[in-house]
Tab-separated table of C-alpha atoms and ligand atoms in Angstrom:
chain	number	residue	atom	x	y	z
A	255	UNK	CA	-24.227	23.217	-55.802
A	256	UNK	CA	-24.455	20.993	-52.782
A	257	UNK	CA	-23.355	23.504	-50.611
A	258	UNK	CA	-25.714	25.854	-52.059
A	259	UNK	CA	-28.404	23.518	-51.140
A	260	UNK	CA	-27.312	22.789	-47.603
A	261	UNK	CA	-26.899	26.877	-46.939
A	262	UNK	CA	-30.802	26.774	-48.069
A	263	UNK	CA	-31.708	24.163	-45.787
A	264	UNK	CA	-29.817	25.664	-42.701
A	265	UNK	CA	-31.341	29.301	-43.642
A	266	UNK	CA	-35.065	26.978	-43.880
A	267	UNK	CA	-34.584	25.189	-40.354
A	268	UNK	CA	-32.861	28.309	-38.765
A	269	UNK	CA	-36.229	30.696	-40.051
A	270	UNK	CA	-38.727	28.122	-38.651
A	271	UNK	CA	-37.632	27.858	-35.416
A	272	UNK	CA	-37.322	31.758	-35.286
A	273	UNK	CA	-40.907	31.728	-36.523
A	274	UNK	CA	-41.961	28.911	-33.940
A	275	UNK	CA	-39.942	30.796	-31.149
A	276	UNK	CA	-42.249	34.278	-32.327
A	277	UNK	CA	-45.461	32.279	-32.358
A	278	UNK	CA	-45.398	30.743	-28.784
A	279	UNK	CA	-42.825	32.904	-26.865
A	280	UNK	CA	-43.170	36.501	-28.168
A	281	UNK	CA	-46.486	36.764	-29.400
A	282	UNK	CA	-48.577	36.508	-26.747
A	283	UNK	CA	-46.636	38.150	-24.621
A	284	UNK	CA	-46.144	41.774	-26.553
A	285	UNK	CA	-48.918	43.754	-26.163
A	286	UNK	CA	-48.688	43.973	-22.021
A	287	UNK	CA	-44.889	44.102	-22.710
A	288	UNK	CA	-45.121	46.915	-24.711
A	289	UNK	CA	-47.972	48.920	-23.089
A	290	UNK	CA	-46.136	48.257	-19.558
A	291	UNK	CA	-42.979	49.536	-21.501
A	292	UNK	CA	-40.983	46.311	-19.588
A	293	UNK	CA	-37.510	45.139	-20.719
A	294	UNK	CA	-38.022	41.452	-22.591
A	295	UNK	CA	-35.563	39.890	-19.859
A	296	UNK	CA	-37.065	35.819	-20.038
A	297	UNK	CA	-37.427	36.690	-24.025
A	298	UNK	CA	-33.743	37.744	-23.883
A	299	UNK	CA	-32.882	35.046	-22.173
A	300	UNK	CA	-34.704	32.545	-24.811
A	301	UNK	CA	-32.880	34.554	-27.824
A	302	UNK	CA	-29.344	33.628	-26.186
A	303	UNK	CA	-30.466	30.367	-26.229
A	304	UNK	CA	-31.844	30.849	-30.061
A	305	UNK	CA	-28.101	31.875	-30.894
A	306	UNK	CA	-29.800	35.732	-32.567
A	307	UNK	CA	-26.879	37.309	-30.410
A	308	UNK	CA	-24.173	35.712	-32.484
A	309	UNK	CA	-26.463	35.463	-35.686
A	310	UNK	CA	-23.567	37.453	-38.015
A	311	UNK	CA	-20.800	36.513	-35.823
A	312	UNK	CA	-18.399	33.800	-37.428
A	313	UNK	CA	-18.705	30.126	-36.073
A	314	UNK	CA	-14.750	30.439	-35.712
A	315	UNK	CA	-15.565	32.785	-33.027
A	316	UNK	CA	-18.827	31.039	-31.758
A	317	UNK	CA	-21.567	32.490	-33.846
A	318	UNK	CA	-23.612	31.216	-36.517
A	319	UNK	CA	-22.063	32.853	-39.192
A	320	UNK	CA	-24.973	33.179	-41.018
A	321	UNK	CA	-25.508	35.351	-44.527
A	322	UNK	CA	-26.596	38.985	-44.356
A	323	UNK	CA	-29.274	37.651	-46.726
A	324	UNK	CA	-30.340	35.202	-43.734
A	325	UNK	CA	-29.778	37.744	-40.714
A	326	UNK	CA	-32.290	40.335	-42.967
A	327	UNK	CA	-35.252	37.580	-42.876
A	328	UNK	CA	-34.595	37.104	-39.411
A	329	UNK	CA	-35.068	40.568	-38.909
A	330	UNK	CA	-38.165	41.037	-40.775
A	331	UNK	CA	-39.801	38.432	-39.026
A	332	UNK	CA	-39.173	39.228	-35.635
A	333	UNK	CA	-40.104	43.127	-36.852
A	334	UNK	CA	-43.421	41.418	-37.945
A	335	UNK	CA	-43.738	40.574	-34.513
A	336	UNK	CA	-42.503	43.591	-32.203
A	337	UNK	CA	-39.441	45.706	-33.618
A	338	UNK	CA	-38.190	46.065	-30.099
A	339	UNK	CA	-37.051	42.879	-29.876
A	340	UNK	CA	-34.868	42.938	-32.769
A	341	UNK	CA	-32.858	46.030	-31.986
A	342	UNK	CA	-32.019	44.408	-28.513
A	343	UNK	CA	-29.811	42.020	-30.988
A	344	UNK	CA	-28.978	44.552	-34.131
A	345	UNK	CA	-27.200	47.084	-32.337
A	346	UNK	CA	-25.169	44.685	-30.201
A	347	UNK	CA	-24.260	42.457	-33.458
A	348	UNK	CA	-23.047	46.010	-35.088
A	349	UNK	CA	-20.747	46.444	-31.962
A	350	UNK	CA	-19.352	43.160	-33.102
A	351	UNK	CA	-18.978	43.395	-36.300
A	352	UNK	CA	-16.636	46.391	-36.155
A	353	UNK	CA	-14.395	44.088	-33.660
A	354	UNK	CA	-14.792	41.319	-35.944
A	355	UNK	CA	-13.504	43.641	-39.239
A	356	UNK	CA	-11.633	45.667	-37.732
A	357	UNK	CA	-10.277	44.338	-33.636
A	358	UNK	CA	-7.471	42.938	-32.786
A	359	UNK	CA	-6.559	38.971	-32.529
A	360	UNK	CA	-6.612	39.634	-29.157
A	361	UNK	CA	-9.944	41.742	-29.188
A	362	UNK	CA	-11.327	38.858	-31.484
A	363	UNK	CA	-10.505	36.170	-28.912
A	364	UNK	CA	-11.413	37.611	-25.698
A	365	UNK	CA	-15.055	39.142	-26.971
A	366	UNK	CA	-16.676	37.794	-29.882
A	367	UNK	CA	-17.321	34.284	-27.855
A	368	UNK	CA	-18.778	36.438	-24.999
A	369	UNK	CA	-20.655	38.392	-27.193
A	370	UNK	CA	-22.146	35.124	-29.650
A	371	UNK	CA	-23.000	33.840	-26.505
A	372	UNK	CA	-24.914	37.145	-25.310
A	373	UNK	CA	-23.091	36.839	-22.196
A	374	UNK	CA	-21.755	40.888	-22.328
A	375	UNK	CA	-24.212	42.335	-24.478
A	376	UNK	CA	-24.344	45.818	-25.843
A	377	UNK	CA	-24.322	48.470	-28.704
A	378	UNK	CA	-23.165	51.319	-30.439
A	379	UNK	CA	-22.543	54.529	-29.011
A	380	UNK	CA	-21.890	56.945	-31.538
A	381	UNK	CA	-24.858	59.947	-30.592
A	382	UNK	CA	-24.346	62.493	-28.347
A	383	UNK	CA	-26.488	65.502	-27.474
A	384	UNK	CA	-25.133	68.328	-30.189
A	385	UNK	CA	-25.026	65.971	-32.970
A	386	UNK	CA	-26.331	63.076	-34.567
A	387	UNK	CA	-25.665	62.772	-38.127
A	388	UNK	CA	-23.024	65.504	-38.377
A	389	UNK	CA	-20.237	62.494	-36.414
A	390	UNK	CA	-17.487	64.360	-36.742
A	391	UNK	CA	-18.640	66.841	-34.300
A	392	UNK	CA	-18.708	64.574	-31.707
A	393	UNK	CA	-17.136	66.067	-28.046
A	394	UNK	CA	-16.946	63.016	-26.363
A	395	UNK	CA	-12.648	62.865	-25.995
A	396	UNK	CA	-10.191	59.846	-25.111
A	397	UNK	CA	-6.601	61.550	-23.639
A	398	UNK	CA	-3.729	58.736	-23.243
A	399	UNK	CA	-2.501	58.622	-19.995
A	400	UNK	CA	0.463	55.975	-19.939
A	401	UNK	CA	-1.396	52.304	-20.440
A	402	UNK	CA	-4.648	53.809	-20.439
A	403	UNK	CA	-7.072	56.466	-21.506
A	404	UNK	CA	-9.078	58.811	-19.446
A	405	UNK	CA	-12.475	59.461	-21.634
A	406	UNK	CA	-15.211	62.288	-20.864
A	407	UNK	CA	-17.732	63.323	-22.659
A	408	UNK	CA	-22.074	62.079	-22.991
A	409	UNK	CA	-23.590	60.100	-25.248
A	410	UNK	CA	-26.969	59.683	-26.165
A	411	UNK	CA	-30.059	58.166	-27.258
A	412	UNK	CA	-27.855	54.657	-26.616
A	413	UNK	CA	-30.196	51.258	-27.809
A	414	UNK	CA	-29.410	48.897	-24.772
A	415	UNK	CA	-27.782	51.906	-22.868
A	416	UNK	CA	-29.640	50.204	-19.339
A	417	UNK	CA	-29.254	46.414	-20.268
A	418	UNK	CA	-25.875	46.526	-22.013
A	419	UNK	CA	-22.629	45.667	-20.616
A	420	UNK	CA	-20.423	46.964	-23.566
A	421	UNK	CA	-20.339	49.107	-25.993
A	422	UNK	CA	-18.671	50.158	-29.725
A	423	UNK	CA	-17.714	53.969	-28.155
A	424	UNK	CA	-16.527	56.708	-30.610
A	425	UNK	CA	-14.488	59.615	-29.216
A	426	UNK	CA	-11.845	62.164	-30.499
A	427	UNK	CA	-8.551	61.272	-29.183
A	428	UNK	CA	-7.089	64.269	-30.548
A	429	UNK	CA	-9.859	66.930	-30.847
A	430	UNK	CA	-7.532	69.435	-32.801
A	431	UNK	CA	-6.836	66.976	-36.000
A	432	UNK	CA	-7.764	68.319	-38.828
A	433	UNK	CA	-9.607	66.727	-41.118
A	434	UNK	CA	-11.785	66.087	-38.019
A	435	UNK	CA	-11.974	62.218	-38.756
A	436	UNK	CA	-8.183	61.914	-38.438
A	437	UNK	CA	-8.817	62.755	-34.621
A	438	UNK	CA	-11.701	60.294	-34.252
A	439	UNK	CA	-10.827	56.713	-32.406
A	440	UNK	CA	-13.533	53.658	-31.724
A	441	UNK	CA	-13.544	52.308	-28.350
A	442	UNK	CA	-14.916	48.693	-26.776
A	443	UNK	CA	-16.203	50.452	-23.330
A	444	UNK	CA	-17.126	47.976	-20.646
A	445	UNK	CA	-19.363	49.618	-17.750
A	446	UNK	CA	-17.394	50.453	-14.809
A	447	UNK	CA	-16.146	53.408	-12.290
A	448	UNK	CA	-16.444	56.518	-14.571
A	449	UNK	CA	-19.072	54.943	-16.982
A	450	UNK	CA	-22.663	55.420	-15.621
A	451	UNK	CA	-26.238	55.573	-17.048
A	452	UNK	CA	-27.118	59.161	-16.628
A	453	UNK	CA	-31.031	58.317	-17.551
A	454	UNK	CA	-33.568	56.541	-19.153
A	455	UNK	CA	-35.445	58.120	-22.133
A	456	UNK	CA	-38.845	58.160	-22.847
A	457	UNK	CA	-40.152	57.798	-26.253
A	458	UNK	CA	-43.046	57.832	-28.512
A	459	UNK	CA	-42.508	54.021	-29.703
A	460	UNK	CA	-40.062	51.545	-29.583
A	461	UNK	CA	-40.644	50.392	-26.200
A	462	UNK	CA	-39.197	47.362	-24.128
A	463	UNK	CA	-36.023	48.095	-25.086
A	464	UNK	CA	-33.606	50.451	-23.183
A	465	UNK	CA	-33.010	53.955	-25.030
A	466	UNK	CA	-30.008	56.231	-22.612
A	467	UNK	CA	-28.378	58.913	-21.823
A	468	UNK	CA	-24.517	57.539	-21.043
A	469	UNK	CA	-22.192	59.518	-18.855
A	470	UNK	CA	-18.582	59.395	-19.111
A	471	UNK	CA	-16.238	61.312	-16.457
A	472	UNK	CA	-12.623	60.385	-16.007
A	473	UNK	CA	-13.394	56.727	-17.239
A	474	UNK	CA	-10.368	54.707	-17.390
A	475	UNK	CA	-10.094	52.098	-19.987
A	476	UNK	CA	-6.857	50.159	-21.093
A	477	UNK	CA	-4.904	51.180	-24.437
A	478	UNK	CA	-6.191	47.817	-25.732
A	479	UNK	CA	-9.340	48.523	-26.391
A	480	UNK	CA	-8.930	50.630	-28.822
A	481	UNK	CA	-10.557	48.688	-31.663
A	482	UNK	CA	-7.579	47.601	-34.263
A	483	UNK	CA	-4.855	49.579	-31.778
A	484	UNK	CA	-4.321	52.615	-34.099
A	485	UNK	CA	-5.826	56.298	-33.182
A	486	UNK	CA	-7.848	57.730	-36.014
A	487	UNK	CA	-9.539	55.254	-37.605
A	488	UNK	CA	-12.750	55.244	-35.433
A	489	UNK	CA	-14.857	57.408	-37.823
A	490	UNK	CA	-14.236	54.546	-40.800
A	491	UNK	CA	-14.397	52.174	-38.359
A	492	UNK	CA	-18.065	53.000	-37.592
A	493	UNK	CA	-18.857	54.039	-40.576
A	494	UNK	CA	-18.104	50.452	-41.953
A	495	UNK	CA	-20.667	49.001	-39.467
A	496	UNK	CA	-23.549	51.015	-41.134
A	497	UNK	CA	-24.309	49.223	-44.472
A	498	UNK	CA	-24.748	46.187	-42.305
A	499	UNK	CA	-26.747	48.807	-40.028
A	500	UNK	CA	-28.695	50.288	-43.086
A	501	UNK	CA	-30.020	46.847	-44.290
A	502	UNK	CA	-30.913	45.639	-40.919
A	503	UNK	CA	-32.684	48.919	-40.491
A	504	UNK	CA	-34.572	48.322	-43.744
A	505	UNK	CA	-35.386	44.428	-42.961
A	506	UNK	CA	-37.158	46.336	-39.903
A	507	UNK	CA	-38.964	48.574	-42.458
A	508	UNK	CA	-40.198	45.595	-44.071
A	509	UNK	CA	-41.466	43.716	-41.305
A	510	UNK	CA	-43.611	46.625	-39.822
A	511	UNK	CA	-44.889	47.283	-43.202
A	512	UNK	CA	-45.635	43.495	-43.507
A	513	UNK	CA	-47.610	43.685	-40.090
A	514	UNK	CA	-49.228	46.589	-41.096
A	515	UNK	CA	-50.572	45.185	-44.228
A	516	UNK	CA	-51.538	42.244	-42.646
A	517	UNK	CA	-53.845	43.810	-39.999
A	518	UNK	CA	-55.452	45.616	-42.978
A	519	UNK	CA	-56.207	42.600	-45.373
A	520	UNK	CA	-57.345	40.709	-41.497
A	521	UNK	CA	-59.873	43.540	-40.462
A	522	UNK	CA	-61.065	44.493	-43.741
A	523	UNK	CA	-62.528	41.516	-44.369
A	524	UNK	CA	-64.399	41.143	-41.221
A	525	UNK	CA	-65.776	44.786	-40.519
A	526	UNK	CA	-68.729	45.332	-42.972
A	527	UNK	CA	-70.385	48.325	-43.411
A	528	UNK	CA	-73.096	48.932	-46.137
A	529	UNK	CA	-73.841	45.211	-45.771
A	530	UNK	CA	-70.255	44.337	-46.994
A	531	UNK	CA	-67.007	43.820	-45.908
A	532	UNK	CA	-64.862	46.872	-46.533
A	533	UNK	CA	-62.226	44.534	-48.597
A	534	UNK	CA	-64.869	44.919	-51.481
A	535	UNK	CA	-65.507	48.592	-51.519
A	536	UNK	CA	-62.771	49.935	-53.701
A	537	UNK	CA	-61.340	52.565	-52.022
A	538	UNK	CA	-59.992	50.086	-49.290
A	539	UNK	CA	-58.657	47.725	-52.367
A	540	UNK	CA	-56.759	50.960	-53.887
A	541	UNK	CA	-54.935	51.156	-50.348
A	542	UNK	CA	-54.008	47.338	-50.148
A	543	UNK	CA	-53.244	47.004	-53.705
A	544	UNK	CA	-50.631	50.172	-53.062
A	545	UNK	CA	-49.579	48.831	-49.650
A	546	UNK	CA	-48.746	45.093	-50.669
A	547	UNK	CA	-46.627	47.033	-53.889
A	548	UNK	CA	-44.728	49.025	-51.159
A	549	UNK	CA	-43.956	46.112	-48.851
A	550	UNK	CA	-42.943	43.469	-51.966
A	551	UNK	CA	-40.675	46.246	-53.719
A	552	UNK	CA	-39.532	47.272	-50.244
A	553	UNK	CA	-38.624	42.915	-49.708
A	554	UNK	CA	-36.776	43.296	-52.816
A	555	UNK	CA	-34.463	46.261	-52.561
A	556	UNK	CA	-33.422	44.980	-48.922
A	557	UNK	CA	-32.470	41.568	-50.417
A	558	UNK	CA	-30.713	43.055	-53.153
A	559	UNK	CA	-28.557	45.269	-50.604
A	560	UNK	CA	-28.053	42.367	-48.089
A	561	UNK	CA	-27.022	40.057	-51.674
A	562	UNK	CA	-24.638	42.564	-52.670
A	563	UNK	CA	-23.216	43.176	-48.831
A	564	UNK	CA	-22.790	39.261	-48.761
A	565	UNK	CA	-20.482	39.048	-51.741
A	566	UNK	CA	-17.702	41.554	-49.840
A	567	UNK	CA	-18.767	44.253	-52.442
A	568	UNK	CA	-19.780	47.985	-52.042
A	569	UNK	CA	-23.077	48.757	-51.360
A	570	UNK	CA	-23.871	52.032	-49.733
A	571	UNK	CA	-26.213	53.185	-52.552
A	572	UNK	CA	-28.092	49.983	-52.577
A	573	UNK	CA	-28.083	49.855	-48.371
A	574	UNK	CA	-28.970	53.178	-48.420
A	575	UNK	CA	-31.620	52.908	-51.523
A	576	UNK	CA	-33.239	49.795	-49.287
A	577	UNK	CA	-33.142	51.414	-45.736
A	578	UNK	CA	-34.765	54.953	-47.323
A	579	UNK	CA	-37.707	52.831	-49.435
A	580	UNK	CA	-38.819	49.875	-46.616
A	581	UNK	CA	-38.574	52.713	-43.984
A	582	UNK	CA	-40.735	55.536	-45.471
A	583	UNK	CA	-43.089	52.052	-46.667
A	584	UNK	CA	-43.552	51.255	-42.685
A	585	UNK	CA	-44.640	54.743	-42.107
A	586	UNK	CA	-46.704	54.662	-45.053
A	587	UNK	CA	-48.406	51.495	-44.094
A	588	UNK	CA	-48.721	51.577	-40.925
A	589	UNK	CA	-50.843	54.968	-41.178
A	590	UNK	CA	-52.659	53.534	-44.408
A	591	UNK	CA	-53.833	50.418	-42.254
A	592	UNK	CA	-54.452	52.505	-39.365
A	593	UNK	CA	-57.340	54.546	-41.597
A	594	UNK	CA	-58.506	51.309	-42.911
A	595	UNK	CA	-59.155	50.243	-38.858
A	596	UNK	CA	-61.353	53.649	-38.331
A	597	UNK	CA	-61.407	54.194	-35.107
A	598	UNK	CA	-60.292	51.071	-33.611
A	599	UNK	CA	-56.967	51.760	-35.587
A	600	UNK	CA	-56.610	54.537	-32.853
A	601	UNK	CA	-57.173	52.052	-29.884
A	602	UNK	CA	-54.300	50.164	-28.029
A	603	UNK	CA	-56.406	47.435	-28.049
A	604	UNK	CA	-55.049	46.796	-31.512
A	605	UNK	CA	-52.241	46.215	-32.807
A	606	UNK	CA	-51.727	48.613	-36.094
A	607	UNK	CA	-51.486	51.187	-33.403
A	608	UNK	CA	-47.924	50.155	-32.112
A	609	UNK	CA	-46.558	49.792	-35.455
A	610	UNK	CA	-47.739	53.906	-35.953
A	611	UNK	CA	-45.853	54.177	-33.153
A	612	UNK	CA	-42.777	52.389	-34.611
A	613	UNK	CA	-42.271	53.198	-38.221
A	614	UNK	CA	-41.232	56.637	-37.906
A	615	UNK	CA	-37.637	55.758	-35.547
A	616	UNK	CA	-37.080	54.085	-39.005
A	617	UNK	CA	-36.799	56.793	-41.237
A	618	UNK	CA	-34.107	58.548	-38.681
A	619	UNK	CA	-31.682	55.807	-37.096
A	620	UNK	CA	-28.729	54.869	-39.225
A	621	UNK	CA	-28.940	57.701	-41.125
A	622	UNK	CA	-31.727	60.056	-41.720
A	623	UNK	CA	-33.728	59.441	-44.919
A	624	UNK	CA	-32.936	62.852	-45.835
A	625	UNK	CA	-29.086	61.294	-45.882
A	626	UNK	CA	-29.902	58.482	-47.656
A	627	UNK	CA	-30.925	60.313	-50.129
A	628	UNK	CA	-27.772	62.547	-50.363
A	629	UNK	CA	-25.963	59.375	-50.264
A	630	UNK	CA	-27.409	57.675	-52.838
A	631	UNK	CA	-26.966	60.893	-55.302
A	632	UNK	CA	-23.072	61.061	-54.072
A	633	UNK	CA	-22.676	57.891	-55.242
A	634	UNK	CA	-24.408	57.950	-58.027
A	635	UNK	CA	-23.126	60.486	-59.997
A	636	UNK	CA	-19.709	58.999	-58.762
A	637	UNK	CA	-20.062	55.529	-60.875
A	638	UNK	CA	-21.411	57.347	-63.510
A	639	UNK	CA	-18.530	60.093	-64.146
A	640	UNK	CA	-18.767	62.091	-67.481
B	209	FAD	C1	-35.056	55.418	-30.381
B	209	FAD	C2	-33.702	55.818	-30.868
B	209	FAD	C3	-32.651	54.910	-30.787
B	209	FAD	C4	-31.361	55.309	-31.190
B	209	FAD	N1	-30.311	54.429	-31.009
B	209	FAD	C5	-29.049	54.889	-31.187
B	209	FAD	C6	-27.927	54.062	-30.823
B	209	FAD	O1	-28.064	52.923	-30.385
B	209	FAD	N2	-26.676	54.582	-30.968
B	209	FAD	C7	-26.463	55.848	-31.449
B	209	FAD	O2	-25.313	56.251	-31.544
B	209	FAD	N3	-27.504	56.643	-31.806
B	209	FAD	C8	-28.792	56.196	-31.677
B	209	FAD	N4	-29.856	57.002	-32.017
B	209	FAD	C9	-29.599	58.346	-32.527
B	209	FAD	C10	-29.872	58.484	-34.015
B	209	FAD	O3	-28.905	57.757	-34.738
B	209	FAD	C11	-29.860	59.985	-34.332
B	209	FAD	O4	-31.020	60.537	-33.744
B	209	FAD	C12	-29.830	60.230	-35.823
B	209	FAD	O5	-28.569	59.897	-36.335
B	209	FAD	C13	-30.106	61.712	-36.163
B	209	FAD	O6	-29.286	62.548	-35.435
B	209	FAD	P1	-29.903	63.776	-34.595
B	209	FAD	O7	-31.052	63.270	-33.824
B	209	FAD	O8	-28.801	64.443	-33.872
B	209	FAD	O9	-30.481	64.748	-35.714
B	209	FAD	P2	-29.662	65.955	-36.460
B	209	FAD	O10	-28.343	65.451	-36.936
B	209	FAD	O11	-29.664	67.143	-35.564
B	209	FAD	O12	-30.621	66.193	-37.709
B	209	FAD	C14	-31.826	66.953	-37.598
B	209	FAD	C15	-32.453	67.047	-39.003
B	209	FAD	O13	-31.566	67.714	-39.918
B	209	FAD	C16	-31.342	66.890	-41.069
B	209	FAD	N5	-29.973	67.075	-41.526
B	209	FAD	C17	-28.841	67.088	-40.776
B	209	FAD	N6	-27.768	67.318	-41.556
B	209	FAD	C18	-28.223	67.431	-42.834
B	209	FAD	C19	-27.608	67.650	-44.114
B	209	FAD	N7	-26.278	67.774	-44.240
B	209	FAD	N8	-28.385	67.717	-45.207
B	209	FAD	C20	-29.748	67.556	-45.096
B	209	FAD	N9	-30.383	67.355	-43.926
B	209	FAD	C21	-29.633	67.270	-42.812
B	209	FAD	C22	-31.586	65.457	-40.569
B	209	FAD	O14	-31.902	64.595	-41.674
B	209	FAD	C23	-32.760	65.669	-39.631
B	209	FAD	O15	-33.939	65.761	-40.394
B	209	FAD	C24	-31.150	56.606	-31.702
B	209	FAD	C25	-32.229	57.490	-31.837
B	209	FAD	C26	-33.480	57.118	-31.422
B	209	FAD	C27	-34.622	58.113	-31.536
């Protein structure tokens, strides 16, 4: 009970200074960020300091250890603010939790300080140009050459790709293994000869942070770092890192549906037409009555995933059930708030039209919502067996 209380008051002291940190040192700051498309680099710098790249990391290993159900709010919040931001810290806190489940003591020891500390900073790199959600087709290969491996191969669409030092790398070490997966191996890839940033990507949304194109040609990395030291468990290996994935994805949902409801309920009470605010005609009401429903159901299925995911037990239909609803709510909101704005909905001058921008990455990264949906079927029909 006591510790139940001091977890709350940690999670309550650990949300207000993210909150104070978003009021004074992101806020005013996001809309030239954004338009200019800059990376965050003094915001980055101020988020080390904040701990957020060693939020889920364990304190044994320098982090703050904190819940999934604490690491989601922090993720809505700064999504309230500008979603860029958080995926310069999801991504890289995925990398490390697959070497924090699955690495090595050694791998353990000599990254997860560096990475709590956002000293080598990174992501996952799992993409490449033929295939997205179909993994296993991946061409990207690792061949063992005495104590090391010689990897070739492009990946794509990388989060961080410019910015990041490291990076969770899946490749086939043997390309002929059959089921696919069996071939598949997860690598911790550390920039260097061999490893280069083929190009930036320009994108609709989503701007600040680094999106790339990651070229790989006769890159030589040592044996040991191959995450856990055994070939052919990369494909599980990643796969484990996307519940955590799917719920962050969906705290992001929520946030930019948050914002987006926000604006609405702000501007409709000040822009009158017909000699009254638009709040009190009632076709704006139906709108916020509907978007407020979205964004408190969308709360509560992304807690319920992150609560499950916190007690060690399965949750990819929950994850997935959260990630599909908060997602398709952010697009949903964000357009319903941009009608509510008219015209000035349509201007970067404001606000609601960034999160337009935004919402729909959500509905494809970690898992298409067309896969969530399969997912959540598969598993469905599984616990329920006739
Ligand atoms: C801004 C941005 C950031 C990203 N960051 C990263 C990152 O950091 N690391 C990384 O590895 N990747 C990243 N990605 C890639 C992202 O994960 C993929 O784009 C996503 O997985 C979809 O893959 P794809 O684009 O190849 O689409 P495809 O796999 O080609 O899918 C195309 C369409 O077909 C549908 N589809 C495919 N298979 C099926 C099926 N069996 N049944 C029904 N429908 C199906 C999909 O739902 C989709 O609608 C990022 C992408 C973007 C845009």
């Amino acid at each position: 009970m006591r510790n139940e209380r001091a977890a709350k008051d940690d999670e309550a002291l650990i949300l207000d200074s993210v909150r104070r940190f978003l009021e004074r040192e992101v806020k005013p700051f996001v809309h030239k960020l954004e338009h200019d498309d800059t990376y965050p680099a003094e915001i980055v710098e101020r988020m080390k300091a904040l701990g957020l790249f060693g939020a889920t990391i364990a304190a044994e290993h320098g982090g703050l250890g904190l819940s999934t159900t604490t690491y989601a709010r922090i993720v809505e919040l700064v999504s309230t603010v500008w979603m860029s931001l958080s995926g310069i810290f999801n991504s890289h806190l995925i990398m490390a939790a697959a070497v924090q489940r699955f690495g090595t003591d050694e791998q353990k020891a000599r990254f997860l300080p560096r990475f709590a500390a956002g000293e080598i900073r990174g992501g996952l790199a799992l993409t490449e140009p033929d295939c997205g959600t179909d993994l296993q087709a991946i061409r990207t290969t690792a061949r063992r050459q005495g104590d090391h491996y010689a990897i070739n191969g492009t990946k794509t669409w990388i989060s961080n790709g410019i910015h990041g030092q490291c990076f969770a790398l899946l490749v086939k070490t043997d390309p002929a293994a059959s089921p696919r997966h069996r071939g598949m191996s997860l690598f911790l890839a550390e920039k260097g000869p061999g490893f280069t940033v083929s190009r930036k990507l320009e994108k609709l949304g989503y701007k600040g942070i680094d999106s790339a194109e990651l070229a790989f040609s006769d890159y030589r990395i040592p044996a040991d770092r191959l995450i856990g030291g055994v070939e052919g468990r990369g494909l599980q290996h990643a796969l484990g890192g996307l519940e955590l994935g799917r719920i962050n994805v969906a705290a992001r949902g929520v946030g930019v549906a948050q914002a987006a409801l926000d604006e609405a309920v702000a501007y409709s009470q000040v822009r009158k037409t017909f000699g009254k605010p638009i709040c009190e005609h009632q076709a704006i009401q139906l709108k916020l009555g509907d978007m407020a429903t979205q964004v408190r159901a969308a709360r509560l299925l992304t807690e319920d995933a992150a609560r499950i995911y916190d007690k060690g037990e399965r949750c990819d239909m929950e994850a997935g059930m959260a990630k599909l609803f908060a997602t398709e709510a952010a697009v949903q909101c964000s357009l319903e708030s941009m009608r509510i704005h008219g015209g000035y909905g349509y201007s970067k001058e404001f606000t609601v039209e960034r999160l337009y921008r935004d919402a729909p990455l959500l509905v494809i990264g970690e898992g298409t919502n067309e896969m969530q949906r399969l997912i959540i079927a598969r598993q469905l029909i599984q616990r329920n067996p006739v």
